[in-house]
Tab-separated table of C-alpha atoms in Angstrom:
chain	number	residue	atom	x	y	z
Z	1	MET	CA	43.813	-23.939	3.217
Z	2	PRO	CA	43.352	-20.178	3.640
Z	3	LEU	CA	39.920	-18.539	3.760
Z	4	PRO	CA	38.850	-16.360	0.816
Z	5	ASN	CA	38.257	-12.669	1.280
Z	6	THR	CA	35.035	-12.753	3.264
Z	7	PRO	CA	32.074	-10.477	2.540
Z	8	ILE	CA	30.565	-8.087	5.060
Z	9	ARG	CA	28.768	-9.908	7.852
Z	10	GLU	CA	25.108	-9.296	7.197
Z	11	GLY	CA	22.618	-9.234	10.041
Z	12	ALA	CA	25.042	-7.730	12.510
Z	13	GLY	CA	22.847	-4.683	13.016
Z	14	ASP	CA	20.666	-6.422	15.608
Z	15	GLY	CA	23.553	-8.284	17.238
Z	16	SER	CA	22.347	-11.736	16.242
Z	17	GLY	CA	24.572	-11.869	13.165
Z	18	GLU	CA	27.792	-11.300	15.111
Z	19	GLU	CA	26.667	-13.778	17.754
Z	20	LEU	CA	26.098	-16.478	15.121
Z	21	PHE	CA	29.577	-15.843	13.700
Z	22	ALA	CA	31.047	-16.139	17.202
Z	23	LEU	CA	29.095	-19.371	17.715
Z	24	ALA	CA	30.477	-20.815	14.448
Z	25	ASP	CA	34.010	-19.956	15.597
Z	26	ALA	CA	33.414	-21.630	18.956
Z	27	ILE	CA	32.224	-24.868	17.327
Z	28	ALA	CA	35.108	-24.821	14.829
Z	29	ALA	CA	37.598	-24.429	17.698
Z	30	VAL	CA	36.437	-27.800	19.072
Z	31	ILE	CA	36.011	-29.688	15.797
Z	32	GLY	CA	38.898	-28.216	13.791
Z	33	GLY	CA	37.091	-27.773	10.477
Z	34	SER	CA	35.115	-24.918	8.946
Z	35	VAL	CA	31.588	-24.459	10.348
Z	36	ALA	CA	28.606	-22.913	8.561
Z	37	ILE	CA	25.203	-22.013	10.006
Z	38	GLU	CA	22.395	-22.064	7.428
Z	39	ASP	CA	18.689	-21.271	7.313
Z	40	LEU	CA	16.096	-23.542	5.709
Z	41	ASP	CA	16.692	-21.975	2.275
Z	42	ALA	CA	20.397	-22.982	2.408
Z	43	ARG	CA	21.487	-19.371	2.924
Z	44	VAL	CA	24.715	-19.128	4.902
Z	45	LEU	CA	23.879	-16.967	7.925
Z	46	ALA	CA	27.312	-17.263	9.553
Z	47	TYR	CA	30.601	-19.146	9.154
Z	48	SER	CA	33.742	-19.691	11.154
Z	49	THR	CA	36.871	-17.662	10.406
Z	50	ARG	CA	39.493	-19.377	12.554
Z	51	PRO	CA	42.997	-19.556	11.032
Z	52	GLY	CA	44.127	-23.003	9.943
Z	53	GLN	CA	40.661	-24.559	9.866
Z	54	ARG	CA	39.942	-27.212	7.275
Z	55	ILE	CA	37.902	-25.956	4.296
Z	56	ASP	CA	37.029	-27.247	0.825
Z	57	GLU	CA	35.827	-25.659	-2.402
Z	58	LEU	CA	32.114	-26.170	-1.688
Z	59	ARG	CA	32.424	-24.316	1.609
Z	60	ARG	CA	34.519	-21.603	-0.026
Z	61	GLN	CA	31.800	-21.009	-2.649
Z	62	GLY	CA	29.115	-21.014	0.038
Z	63	ILE	CA	30.978	-18.329	1.988
Z	64	LEU	CA	31.517	-16.144	-1.071
Z	65	GLY	CA	27.921	-16.461	-2.300
Z	66	ARG	CA	26.347	-16.649	1.171
Z	67	ARG	CA	24.404	-19.655	-0.129
Z	68	VAL	CA	25.183	-23.340	-0.547
Z	69	PRO	CA	25.954	-23.833	-4.263
Z	70	ASP	CA	23.321	-25.784	-6.166
Z	71	GLN	CA	24.477	-29.173	-7.381
Z	72	SER	CA	23.487	-30.778	-10.668
Z	73	GLY	CA	22.602	-34.266	-11.793
Z	74	PRO	CA	22.858	-37.118	-9.269
Z	75	GLN	CA	24.742	-34.883	-6.808
Z	76	ALA	CA	21.722	-32.572	-6.524
Z	77	GLU	CA	19.504	-35.469	-5.471
Z	78	ARG	CA	22.102	-36.686	-2.940
Z	79	GLN	CA	22.433	-33.132	-1.580
Z	80	GLN	CA	18.679	-32.852	-1.003
Z	81	ARG	CA	18.666	-36.312	0.599
Z	82	GLN	CA	21.378	-35.176	3.014
Z	83	TYR	CA	19.348	-32.113	4.023
Z	84	ARG	CA	16.244	-34.228	4.611
Z	85	GLN	CA	18.294	-36.680	6.666
Z	86	VAL	CA	19.734	-33.948	8.881
Z	87	LEU	CA	16.382	-32.226	9.443
Z	88	ALA	CA	14.703	-35.529	10.305
Z	89	ALA	CA	17.395	-36.611	12.794
Z	90	THR	CA	17.320	-35.767	16.519
Z	91	GLY	CA	21.094	-35.752	16.867
Z	92	VAL	CA	24.302	-35.280	14.888
Z	93	VAL	CA	24.479	-36.849	11.426
Z	94	ARG	CA	27.828	-37.824	9.858
Z	95	LEU	CA	27.906	-37.462	6.081
Z	96	PRO	CA	30.456	-38.281	3.377
Z	97	GLY	CA	31.491	-35.730	0.763
Z	98	LEU	CA	29.399	-35.566	-2.400
Z	99	ALA	CA	32.458	-35.271	-4.657
Z	100	GLU	CA	36.067	-36.477	-4.599
Z	101	ASP	CA	37.455	-33.137	-3.434
Z	102	GLU	CA	34.712	-32.566	-0.841
Z	103	LEU	CA	35.558	-33.240	2.780
Z	104	PRO	CA	33.202	-35.235	5.036
Z	105	ARG	CA	30.852	-33.350	7.299
Z	106	ALA	CA	28.884	-33.589	10.514
Z	107	ALA	CA	25.579	-31.758	10.668
Z	108	VAL	CA	22.779	-31.066	13.116
Z	109	ALA	CA	19.330	-29.508	12.767
Z	110	ILE	CA	18.492	-26.219	14.501
Z	111	ARG	CA	15.035	-26.379	16.074
Z	112	ALA	CA	12.807	-24.450	18.426
Z	113	GLY	CA	10.712	-27.275	19.827
Z	114	ASP	CA	9.305	-29.001	16.731
Z	115	LEU	CA	9.875	-25.953	14.519
Z	116	PRO	CA	12.894	-26.377	12.187
Z	117	LEU	CA	14.916	-23.182	11.756
Z	118	GLY	CA	18.069	-24.285	9.927
Z	119	THR	CA	21.168	-26.475	10.110
Z	120	ILE	CA	24.801	-26.382	11.248
Z	121	TRP	CA	27.440	-28.045	9.063
Z	122	ALA	CA	31.003	-28.760	10.206
Z	123	ILE	CA	33.852	-30.088	8.110
Z	124	VAL	CA	35.291	-32.992	10.098
Z	125	ASP	CA	39.081	-33.285	10.093
Z	126	GLY	CA	40.007	-36.768	8.897
Z	127	GLY	CA	36.377	-37.882	8.982
Z	128	ARG	CA	36.435	-38.350	12.774
Z	129	LEU	CA	34.152	-36.580	15.238
Z	130	ASP	CA	34.836	-37.158	18.920
Z	131	ALA	CA	32.401	-36.777	21.821
Z	132	ALA	CA	33.478	-33.170	22.463
Z	133	GLY	CA	32.817	-32.213	18.854
Z	134	GLU	CA	29.395	-33.860	18.883
Z	135	GLN	CA	28.517	-32.074	22.121
Z	136	ALA	CA	29.672	-28.765	20.638
Z	137	LEU	CA	27.311	-29.239	17.669
Z	138	LEU	CA	24.326	-30.197	19.832
Z	139	GLU	CA	24.810	-27.263	22.214
Z	140	GLY	CA	25.543	-24.979	19.299
Z	141	ALA	CA	22.187	-25.919	17.698
Z	142	LEU	CA	20.337	-24.944	20.888
Z	143	THR	CA	22.187	-21.628	21.109
Z	144	ALA	CA	21.678	-20.892	17.400
Z	145	ALA	CA	17.907	-21.463	17.790
Z	146	LEU	CA	17.738	-18.763	20.475
Z	147	HIS	CA	19.640	-16.253	18.311
Z	148	MET	CA	17.594	-17.075	15.200
Z	149	LEU	CA	14.301	-16.701	17.054
Z	150	ARG	CA	15.442	-13.372	18.432
Z	151	ARG	CA	16.514	-12.317	14.961
Z	152	ARG	CA	13.114	-13.298	13.580
Z	153	GLY	CA	11.451	-11.150	16.210
Z	154	ALA	CA	13.711	-8.207	15.407
Z	155	VAL	CA	13.034	-8.565	11.687
Z	156	ALA	CA	9.280	-8.720	12.321
Z	157	LEU	CA	9.452	-5.543	14.401
Z	158	GLU	CA	11.482	-3.779	11.718
Z	159	LEU	CA	9.058	-4.825	8.978
Z	160	HIS	CA	6.137	-3.574	11.071
Z	161	ALA	CA	7.869	-0.231	11.647
Z	162	ARG	CA	8.586	0.119	7.918
Z	163	GLU	CA	4.964	-0.719	7.080
Z	164	GLU	CA	3.686	1.924	9.481
Z	165	ALA	CA	6.085	4.484	8.002
Z	166	LEU	CA	5.068	3.694	4.433
Z	167	ARG	CA	1.377	3.800	5.347
Z	168	ALA	CA	1.877	7.237	6.891
Z	169	GLY	CA	3.593	8.374	3.694
Z	170	LEU	CA	0.820	6.965	1.490
Z	171	ASP	CA	-1.887	8.581	3.616
Z	172	GLY	CA	-0.011	11.883	3.853
Z	173	THR	CA	-0.110	11.880	7.666
Z	174	ALA	CA	3.640	12.475	8.012
Z	175	PRO	CA	6.008	14.783	6.095
Z	176	ALA	CA	8.384	13.364	3.477
Z	177	PRO	CA	11.589	14.036	5.493
Z	178	GLU	CA	10.213	12.078	8.447
Z	179	ILE	CA	9.164	9.159	6.222
Z	180	ALA	CA	12.593	9.170	4.551
Z	181	TYR	CA	14.253	8.998	7.958
Z	182	ARG	CA	12.002	6.178	9.188
Z	183	LEU	CA	12.585	4.161	6.001
Z	184	GLY	CA	16.298	4.916	5.880
Z	185	LEU	CA	16.093	6.483	2.413
Z	186	PRO	CA	17.954	9.512	1.026
Z	187	ALA	CA	15.616	12.490	0.663
Z	188	ARG	CA	15.848	12.507	-3.160
Z	189	SER	CA	16.157	8.768	-3.770
Z	190	PRO	CA	14.404	7.631	-7.001
Z	191	LEU	CA	11.354	5.553	-6.071
Z	192	THR	CA	8.841	3.307	-7.791
Z	193	LEU	CA	5.548	2.327	-6.179
Z	194	LEU	CA	3.831	-0.967	-6.967
Z	195	GLY	CA	0.216	-1.764	-6.128
Z	196	PHE	CA	-1.298	-5.254	-5.896
Z	197	ALA	CA	-5.020	-6.059	-5.746
Z	198	PRO	CA	-7.264	-9.038	-6.568
Z	199	ALA	CA	-9.177	-8.912	-9.817
Z	200	GLY	CA	-12.905	-8.194	-9.511
Z	201	THR	CA	-15.150	-5.164	-9.243
Z	202	SER	CA	-16.188	-5.697	-5.603
Z	203	PRO	CA	-13.911	-4.456	-2.807
Z	204	PRO	CA	-11.504	-7.209	-1.666
Z	205	ALA	CA	-12.175	-8.753	1.732
Z	206	ALA	CA	-9.958	-7.511	4.537
Z	207	ALA	CA	-8.780	-11.053	5.293
Z	208	LEU	CA	-7.773	-11.606	1.666
Z	209	LEU	CA	-5.820	-8.356	1.578
Z	210	ALA	CA	-4.138	-9.146	4.893
Z	211	ARG	CA	-3.034	-12.560	3.599
Z	212	THR	CA	-1.846	-11.014	0.346
Z	213	GLY	CA	0.076	-8.369	2.285
Z	214	SER	CA	1.708	-11.033	4.442
Z	215	ASP	CA	2.719	-13.085	1.378
Z	216	LEU	CA	4.104	-10.034	-0.415
Z	217	GLY	CA	5.922	-8.894	2.721
Z	218	ARG	CA	7.796	-12.186	2.924
Z	219	HIS	CA	8.505	-12.117	-0.802
Z	220	TRP	CA	9.968	-8.608	-0.853
Z	221	ALA	CA	11.962	-9.223	2.334
Z	222	ALA	CA	13.660	-12.096	0.506
Z	223	VAL	CA	14.240	-10.562	-2.931
Z	224	ARG	CA	14.509	-6.808	-2.145
Z	225	PRO	CA	15.223	-6.134	1.566
Z	226	SER	CA	15.247	-2.396	0.796
Z	227	ALA	CA	11.559	-2.539	-0.219
Z	228	SER	CA	8.786	-1.438	2.123
Z	229	VAL	CA	5.319	-3.023	2.064
Z	230	ALA	CA	2.023	-1.691	3.436
Z	231	THR	CA	-1.543	-2.977	3.195
Z	232	GLY	CA	-4.271	-0.451	2.432
Z	233	PRO	CA	-8.073	-0.776	2.360
Z	234	ARG	CA	-8.146	-1.874	-1.291
Z	235	ALA	CA	-4.564	-2.790	-2.254
Z	236	VAL	CA	-1.128	-3.786	-1.032
Z	237	TYR	CA	1.675	-1.357	-1.872
Z	238	ALA	CA	5.399	-1.977	-2.247
Z	239	LEU	CA	7.865	0.906	-2.419
Z	240	LEU	CA	11.065	0.120	-4.325
Z	241	PRO	CA	14.021	2.503	-4.135
Z	242	GLY	CA	16.356	2.821	-7.088
Z	243	GLU	CA	14.476	0.687	-9.642
Z	244	ASP	CA	13.879	1.787	-13.223
Z	245	PRO	CA	10.402	1.121	-14.746
Z	246	ALA	CA	11.499	-1.947	-16.734
Z	247	SER	CA	13.105	-3.534	-13.682
Z	248	ALA	CA	10.101	-2.652	-11.496
Z	249	ARG	CA	7.729	-4.263	-14.016
Z	250	ARG	CA	9.849	-7.425	-14.078
Z	251	LEU	CA	9.932	-7.549	-10.267
Z	252	ALA	CA	6.152	-7.085	-10.137
Z	253	GLU	CA	5.679	-10.024	-12.513
Z	254	GLN	CA	7.954	-12.160	-10.322
Z	255	ALA	CA	6.009	-11.148	-7.212
Z	256	LEU	CA	2.684	-12.134	-8.808
Z	257	ALA	CA	4.103	-15.541	-9.717
Z	258	ALA	CA	5.548	-16.016	-6.222
Z	259	VAL	CA	2.377	-15.261	-4.241
Z	260	ALA	CA	-0.262	-16.694	-6.600
Z	261	ARG	CA	-2.719	-18.992	-4.807
Z	262	PRO	CA	-4.713	-21.789	-6.500
Z	263	ARG	CA	-8.485	-21.276	-6.666
Z	264	ALA	CA	-8.133	-17.626	-5.629
Z	265	GLU	CA	-8.917	-14.478	-7.559
Z	266	PRO	CA	-5.899	-13.619	-9.739
Z	267	LEU	CA	-3.848	-10.676	-8.580
Z	268	ARG	CA	-3.156	-7.615	-10.699
Z	269	ALA	CA	-0.173	-5.307	-10.290
Z	270	ALA	CA	0.229	-1.631	-11.173
Z	271	VAL	CA	3.648	0.000	-11.625
Z	272	SER	CA	4.072	3.737	-11.160
Z	273	ARG	CA	6.442	6.029	-12.985
Z	274	THR	CA	9.736	6.698	-11.220
Z	275	GLY	CA	9.374	9.435	-8.614
Z	276	ALA	CA	12.165	11.798	-7.641
Z	277	GLY	CA	11.661	11.246	-3.915
Z	278	LEU	CA	9.152	10.680	-1.146
Z	279	ALA	CA	7.577	14.074	-1.829
Z	280	ASP	CA	6.088	12.385	-4.935
Z	281	LEU	CA	4.610	9.461	-2.973
Z	282	ALA	CA	1.013	10.763	-2.896
Z	283	ALA	CA	1.059	11.293	-6.675
Z	284	LEU	CA	2.564	7.840	-7.235
Z	285	ARG	CA	-0.178	6.269	-5.130
Z	286	ALA	CA	-2.894	8.091	-7.080
Z	287	GLU	CA	-1.355	6.828	-10.322
Z	288	VAL	CA	-1.155	3.244	-9.056
Z	289	ASP	CA	-4.754	3.365	-7.776
Z	290	ASP	CA	-5.946	4.641	-11.172
Z	291	VAL	CA	-4.262	1.753	-12.984
Z	292	LEU	CA	-5.524	-0.837	-10.484
Z	293	GLN	CA	-9.096	0.444	-10.833
Z	294	VAL	CA	-8.940	-0.290	-14.563
Z	295	ILE	CA	-7.074	-3.604	-14.644
Z	296	THR	CA	-8.903	-5.229	-11.725
Z	297	ALA	CA	-12.282	-4.514	-13.342
Z	298	ASP	CA	-11.315	-6.067	-16.688
Z	299	GLU	CA	-10.792	-9.832	-16.655
Z	300	THR	CA	-8.932	-9.611	-19.982
Z	301	ALA	CA	-6.467	-6.978	-18.728
Z	302	ARG	CA	-2.766	-7.700	-18.570
Z	303	PRO	CA	-1.594	-8.819	-15.107
Z	304	VAL	CA	0.959	-5.994	-14.774
Z	305	ALA	CA	0.371	-2.525	-16.210
Z	306	MET	CA	1.612	1.038	-16.093
Z	307	LEU	CA	-0.358	4.198	-16.783
Z	308	THR	CA	0.966	4.306	-20.354
Z	309	ASP	CA	-0.624	0.883	-20.967
Z	310	VAL	CA	-4.139	1.913	-19.907
Z	311	HIS	CA	-4.111	5.704	-20.192
Z	312	ALA	CA	-7.319	5.993	-22.242
Z	313	HIS	CA	-9.261	3.787	-19.832
Z	314	VAL	CA	-7.999	5.783	-16.844
Z	315	LEU	CA	-8.989	9.050	-18.517
Z	316	LEU	CA	-12.498	7.771	-19.251
Z	317	ALA	CA	-12.840	6.495	-15.677
Z	318	HIS	CA	-11.967	9.941	-14.331
Z	319	LEU	CA	-14.407	11.572	-16.736
Z	320	ALA	CA	-17.138	9.162	-15.618
Z	321	ASP	CA	-16.443	10.023	-11.975
Z	322	GLU	CA	-16.587	13.740	-12.751
Z	323	LEU	CA	-19.898	13.440	-14.603
Z	324	GLU	CA	-21.263	11.406	-11.700
Z	325	ARG	CA	-20.295	14.137	-9.256
Z	326	ARG	CA	-21.480	16.970	-11.514
Z	327	PRO	CA	-24.535	15.867	-13.526
Z	328	ARG	CA	-24.970	19.401	-14.903
Z	329	LEU	CA	-21.901	18.778	-17.117
Z	330	ARG	CA	-23.659	15.996	-19.005
Z	331	HIS	CA	-24.801	16.694	-22.552
Z	332	PRO	CA	-28.619	17.058	-22.296
Z	333	GLY	CA	-29.169	15.619	-25.754
Z	334	VAL	CA	-27.169	12.477	-24.920
Z	335	GLU	CA	-29.047	12.111	-21.626
Z	336	ALA	CA	-32.362	12.383	-23.482
Z	337	MET	CA	-31.255	9.840	-26.093
Z	338	LEU	CA	-30.158	7.309	-23.477
Z	339	GLU	CA	-33.449	7.722	-21.616
Z	340	HIS	CA	-35.431	7.341	-24.862
Z	341	ASP	CA	-33.608	4.102	-25.674
Z	342	ARG	CA	-34.257	2.788	-22.167
Z	343	VAL	CA	-37.989	3.534	-22.209
Z	344	GLN	CA	-38.826	2.976	-25.890
Z	345	HIS	CA	-36.321	0.123	-26.497
Z	346	THR	CA	-34.792	1.997	-29.428
Z	347	HIS	CA	-31.127	1.896	-30.500
Z	348	TYR	CA	-30.165	5.488	-31.169
Z	349	ALA	CA	-27.250	5.569	-28.679
Z	350	ALA	CA	-25.731	2.347	-30.016
Z	351	SER	CA	-26.077	3.623	-33.585
Z	352	VAL	CA	-24.478	7.012	-32.888
Z	353	THR	CA	-21.692	5.330	-30.920
Z	354	ALA	CA	-20.943	2.890	-33.747
Z	355	TRP	CA	-20.876	5.751	-36.275
Z	356	LEU	CA	-18.494	7.767	-34.093
Z	357	ASP	CA	-16.313	4.689	-33.455
Z	358	ALA	CA	-16.083	4.236	-37.233
Z	359	VAL	CA	-15.031	7.893	-37.613
Z	360	GLY	CA	-18.109	8.697	-39.679
Z	361	ASN	CA	-17.853	5.691	-41.995
Z	362	VAL	CA	-21.508	4.676	-42.433
Z	363	GLY	CA	-20.688	1.392	-44.163
Z	364	GLU	CA	-18.301	0.227	-41.455
Z	365	ALA	CA	-20.676	1.285	-38.652
Z	366	ALA	CA	-23.624	-0.494	-40.284
Z	367	ARG	CA	-21.538	-3.641	-40.671
Z	368	ARG	CA	-20.639	-3.590	-36.962
Z	369	LEU	CA	-24.315	-3.175	-36.067
Z	370	THR	CA	-25.407	-5.774	-38.668
Z	371	ILE	CA	-28.009	-3.385	-40.112
Z	372	HIS	CA	-28.499	-1.794	-43.537
Z	373	GLN	CA	-26.709	1.479	-44.243
Z	374	ASN	CA	-29.998	3.238	-44.938
Z	375	THR	CA	-31.299	2.164	-41.529
Z	376	LEU	CA	-28.256	3.681	-39.875
Z	377	LYS	CA	-28.583	6.925	-41.880
Z	378	TYR	CA	-32.218	7.175	-40.779
Z	379	ARG	CA	-31.293	6.699	-37.124
Z	380	LEU	CA	-28.557	9.345	-37.305
Z	381	ARG	CA	-30.971	11.824	-38.900
Z	382	ARG	CA	-33.621	11.130	-36.276
Z	383	ALA	CA	-31.043	11.465	-33.464
Z	384	ARG	CA	-30.300	14.976	-34.718
Z	385	GLU	CA	-33.995	15.827	-34.918
Z	386	LEU	CA	-35.189	14.258	-31.649
Z	387	PHE	CA	-32.306	15.108	-29.316
Z	388	GLY	CA	-30.685	18.178	-30.861
Z	389	LEU	CA	-27.310	16.522	-31.466
Z	390	ASP	CA	-25.061	18.531	-33.786
Z	391	LEU	CA	-22.914	15.685	-35.102
Z	392	ASP	CA	-21.385	17.976	-37.730
Z	393	ASP	CA	-19.610	20.083	-35.082
Z	394	PRO	CA	-16.285	18.481	-33.996
Z	395	ASP	CA	-16.560	19.684	-30.386
Z	396	ASP	CA	-20.128	18.370	-30.076
Z	397	ARG	CA	-19.067	15.096	-31.639
Z	398	LEU	CA	-16.253	14.749	-29.094
Z	399	SER	CA	-18.543	15.641	-26.193
Z	400	CYS	CA	-21.185	13.144	-27.349
Z	401	TRP	CA	-18.649	10.435	-28.036
Z	402	LEU	CA	-16.987	10.684	-24.622
Z	403	GLN	CA	-20.294	10.575	-22.809
Z	404	LEU	CA	-21.540	7.685	-24.920
Z	405	ARG	CA	-18.339	5.760	-24.332
Z	406	ILE	CA	-19.007	6.075	-20.630
Z	407	GLY	CA	-22.753	5.496	-20.767
Z	408	VAL	CA	-22.880	2.869	-23.480
Z	409	GLY	CA	-19.353	1.420	-23.587
Z	410	ARG	CA	-17.534	-0.311	-26.394
Z	411	GLY	CA	-19.286	-3.617	-25.894
Z	412	SER	CA	-22.806	-2.183	-25.600
Z	413	ALA	CA	-23.300	-1.205	-29.227
Z	414	ALA	CA	-25.000	-4.531	-29.784
Z	415	PRO	CA	-26.434	-5.694	-33.102
Z	416	CYS	CA	-29.920	-4.301	-33.577
């Protein structure tokens, strides 16, 4: 049966991919049937391509999809039982086909000491496996383990190099063309930056962030090999080339589900706008950090958010930071009112805030405060007299409202 048109051999860049293909061919030359080398996730890492070798439809689909096709019903359970049997055995396991048109197989586990790395599966011509074929599988498993370990090391080195490059881009310690070269990205490639951080107002522990970064690194390496991941002091960042905002949001949701840990603080994810290239990376990081600051501090916030989802909260957070840095910009009347409430246990700030929130509707504001309308009118009049607030001027109203929103907050206008 002829082989289908085979896809490009992935993993050949470090040499280990081509070597695994050559190993599959060598085993197939002894056994006579098609040979596939798989990892523990049933991905087909390499397969034999010798002319005239025996092959069936299951193997054909595995070669085309680079993954063993999932079975359904009773066959799925038998398939999983076969994998468990092979991985538990110390030698070659002979297995019947799972369906009428499926040829029998011989399989062996690939191990490095006690560490399982994958499996080798050979279609056995006529159901018979002689001593030479069994020896070829056993020796092939030892050789495959060496190549797979080397490949793991090469992948780890590459991921580390990509993380260092992305960190340099995020910190602005290297120019965009250099970062593009180190990440293998076109200079003007569209980019989306994701940020991940645990919920909570206190800074996350370094160990927690390191574990989160490791989990996310493995996740993105599996689902988006083109992604780069770097761990910062307060968040883990993932740079995705060529994703539109809707796709990036969906991928962020999948990542949160994949790395969630029981009894741990829930993770939040921020999705940036799409940047035109690595020259935008600093701005994308600032945007992601702004969103994370808001959604990690609010336990009711959505798990994944973009700036458009929380724009008002981000704006108020920036205004609060600016007023903290420059106290002279604060409205003196509002400052005096807040201090008066603190010392005298009055409720002028809450009353003015409720009135502004209700857009000047005294009845609605009084209802929110659970006080009589006349009481609220009295407090508003006294606020004007005591603190010099001109609540009739729209600019003064806006200035007071913004500062009160920061100083009092939506939830602080308590019943009084």
